[in-house]
Amino acid sequence: LKRKQWLPFSVEHVWDFFSRAENLERITPSFLGFHIVAKTTPEVTAGTELTYRLKVHGLPVKWRSRIDVFEPGKRFIDTQLSGPYRIWHHEHTFEQVDAPGGSPGTLIGDLVHFKVPLGRLGRLGGQVLVRRDVE
């Protein structure tokens, strides 16, 4: 799954917001009931592990991930250690792309590699549901 979105803020401002774990709760839709339960370091950096609770289609889920790559102002990558997917590897990128006229802007990129559980059955229905949920 690959998505890009432009925001009318400097890359420093956008990076500062997205690299703080507590802001994940602010940007996650409320129907998911997303809540950070624990993190292994005070500030997010390479190696930080985060534990969350959320609801996926009404079912409570516990999810644990690790920040594998953390390049300030450029990108970070999180990988699911345990949770609802067989594989979840999410790369977040940040690129300064100013608007015409020079107003600061940032192009955010998301590249998610995922694999749903339940083999063939999961692939038949799960792929569509996951894509819709993430979008």
Tab-separated table of C-alpha atoms in Angstrom:
chain	number	residue	atom	x	y	z
A	1	LEU	CA	0.000	0.000	0.000
A	2	LYS	CA	1.544	3.297	-1.069
A	3	ARG	CA	0.152	6.755	-0.332
A	4	LYS	CA	1.392	10.350	-0.458
A	5	GLN	CA	-0.065	13.492	1.039
A	6	TRP	CA	1.112	17.098	0.952
A	7	LEU	CA	0.816	19.327	4.029
A	8	PRO	CA	1.312	23.120	4.065
A	9	PHE	CA	3.949	23.050	6.827
A	10	SER	CA	7.730	22.825	6.929
A	11	VAL	CA	9.322	19.385	7.100
A	12	GLU	CA	10.689	20.259	10.563
A	13	HIS	CA	7.188	21.021	11.846
A	14	VAL	CA	5.660	17.889	10.301
A	15	TRP	CA	8.524	15.653	11.474
A	16	ASP	CA	8.247	17.012	15.017
A	17	PHE	CA	4.546	16.111	15.101
A	18	PHE	CA	4.728	12.653	13.498
A	19	SER	CA	7.811	11.483	15.394
A	20	ARG	CA	6.071	11.845	18.782
A	21	ALA	CA	4.301	8.655	19.811
A	22	GLU	CA	1.550	10.470	21.717
A	23	ASN	CA	0.396	12.141	18.490
A	24	LEU	CA	-0.521	8.750	17.038
A	25	GLU	CA	-3.599	8.839	19.266
A	26	ARG	CA	-4.522	12.273	17.868
A	27	ILE	CA	-4.346	11.259	14.196
A	28	THR	CA	-5.936	7.811	14.502
A	29	PRO	CA	-9.702	7.763	13.866
A	30	SER	CA	-11.602	7.653	17.169
A	31	PHE	CA	-13.634	4.557	16.165
A	32	LEU	CA	-10.405	2.529	16.448
A	33	GLY	CA	-10.075	3.351	20.154
A	34	PHE	CA	-6.297	3.577	19.716
A	35	HIS	CA	-4.318	3.972	22.933
A	36	ILE	CA	-0.588	3.668	23.630
A	37	VAL	CA	-0.093	1.359	26.609
A	38	ALA	CA	3.723	1.456	26.856
A	39	LYS	CA	6.921	2.582	25.156
A	40	THR	CA	10.435	1.465	25.958
A	41	THR	CA	12.137	4.871	25.662
A	42	PRO	CA	10.997	8.380	26.672
A	43	GLU	CA	11.565	9.716	23.145
A	44	VAL	CA	11.012	7.705	19.971
A	45	THR	CA	14.238	6.598	18.326
A	46	ALA	CA	15.641	3.527	16.550
A	47	GLY	CA	14.933	0.533	18.760
A	48	THR	CA	11.949	2.034	20.590
A	49	GLU	CA	9.163	-0.482	21.119
A	50	LEU	CA	5.554	0.650	21.422
A	51	THR	CA	2.577	-1.309	22.715
A	52	TYR	CA	-0.933	-0.199	21.721
A	53	ARG	CA	-4.501	-1.285	22.241
A	54	LEU	CA	-7.110	-0.647	19.582
A	55	LYS	CA	-10.229	-2.101	18.000
A	56	VAL	CA	-10.207	-3.569	14.519
A	57	HIS	CA	-13.759	-4.016	13.230
A	58	GLY	CA	-14.951	-3.902	16.834
A	59	LEU	CA	-12.543	-6.569	18.083
A	60	PRO	CA	-9.987	-5.576	20.743
A	61	VAL	CA	-6.406	-5.990	19.586
A	62	LYS	CA	-3.045	-5.604	21.307
A	63	TRP	CA	-0.260	-4.525	18.941
A	64	ARG	CA	3.466	-4.235	19.607
A	65	SER	CA	5.875	-2.594	17.166
A	66	ARG	CA	9.499	-1.520	17.009
A	67	ILE	CA	11.033	1.501	15.298
A	68	ASP	CA	13.715	-0.106	13.140
A	69	VAL	CA	14.926	3.032	11.337
A	70	PHE	CA	14.801	6.594	12.647
A	71	GLU	CA	16.358	9.314	10.459
A	72	PRO	CA	15.254	12.706	11.862
A	73	GLY	CA	13.570	14.897	9.293
A	74	LYS	CA	13.638	12.153	6.649
A	75	ARG	CA	11.996	8.860	7.583
A	76	PHE	CA	11.197	6.231	10.136
A	77	ILE	CA	10.149	2.611	9.783
A	78	ASP	CA	8.043	0.615	12.200
A	79	THR	CA	7.618	-3.161	12.158
A	80	GLN	CA	4.938	-5.139	13.961
A	81	LEU	CA	6.415	-7.522	16.543
A	82	SER	CA	3.024	-8.916	17.562
A	83	GLY	CA	-0.477	-8.014	16.529
A	84	PRO	CA	-3.252	-8.656	14.037
A	85	TYR	CA	-1.113	-9.106	10.903
A	86	ARG	CA	1.338	-11.792	9.863
A	87	ILE	CA	3.525	-8.968	8.504
A	88	TRP	CA	3.306	-5.188	8.985
A	89	HIS	CA	6.240	-3.045	7.876
A	90	HIS	CA	5.485	0.685	7.542
A	91	GLU	CA	7.888	3.275	6.141
A	92	HIS	CA	7.027	6.943	6.734
A	93	THR	CA	8.942	9.497	4.623
A	94	PHE	CA	9.079	13.299	4.794
A	95	GLU	CA	10.236	15.506	1.934
A	96	GLN	CA	10.281	19.308	1.748
A	97	VAL	CA	8.182	20.207	-1.307
A	98	ASP	CA	7.228	23.865	-1.225
A	99	ALA	CA	4.070	25.190	-2.835
A	100	PRO	CA	4.310	27.425	-5.898
A	101	GLY	CA	5.340	30.833	-4.599
A	102	GLY	CA	7.631	29.388	-1.958
A	103	SER	CA	5.213	28.590	0.888
A	104	PRO	CA	6.690	25.739	2.946
A	105	GLY	CA	5.248	22.299	2.436
A	106	THR	CA	5.995	18.669	3.154
A	107	LEU	CA	5.203	15.598	1.118
A	108	ILE	CA	4.513	12.693	3.473
A	109	GLY	CA	4.921	9.206	2.058
A	110	ASP	CA	3.610	5.957	3.489
A	111	LEU	CA	4.701	2.592	2.178
A	112	VAL	CA	3.129	-0.372	3.972
A	113	HIS	CA	4.004	-4.002	3.327
A	114	PHE	CA	1.485	-6.218	5.054
A	115	LYS	CA	0.205	-9.762	5.071
A	116	VAL	CA	-3.079	-10.722	6.682
A	117	PRO	CA	-3.512	-13.903	8.737
A	118	LEU	CA	-5.698	-16.911	7.848
A	119	GLY	CA	-3.945	-17.865	4.606
A	120	ARG	CA	-6.127	-17.943	1.484
A	121	LEU	CA	-9.279	-16.926	3.391
A	122	GLY	CA	-7.469	-13.883	4.792
A	123	ARG	CA	-6.186	-12.924	1.364
A	124	LEU	CA	-9.676	-13.129	-0.158
A	125	GLY	CA	-11.379	-10.724	2.248
A	126	GLY	CA	-8.686	-9.292	4.474
A	127	GLN	CA	-6.650	-7.496	1.840
A	128	VAL	CA	-9.639	-5.385	0.775
A	129	LEU	CA	-10.646	-4.610	4.371
A	130	VAL	CA	-7.110	-3.647	5.388
A	131	ARG	CA	-6.625	-1.355	2.381
A	132	ARG	CA	-9.949	0.351	3.060
A	133	ASP	CA	-9.185	0.735	6.788
A	134	VAL	CA	-5.717	2.204	6.198
A	135	GLU	CA	-6.947	4.619	3.550
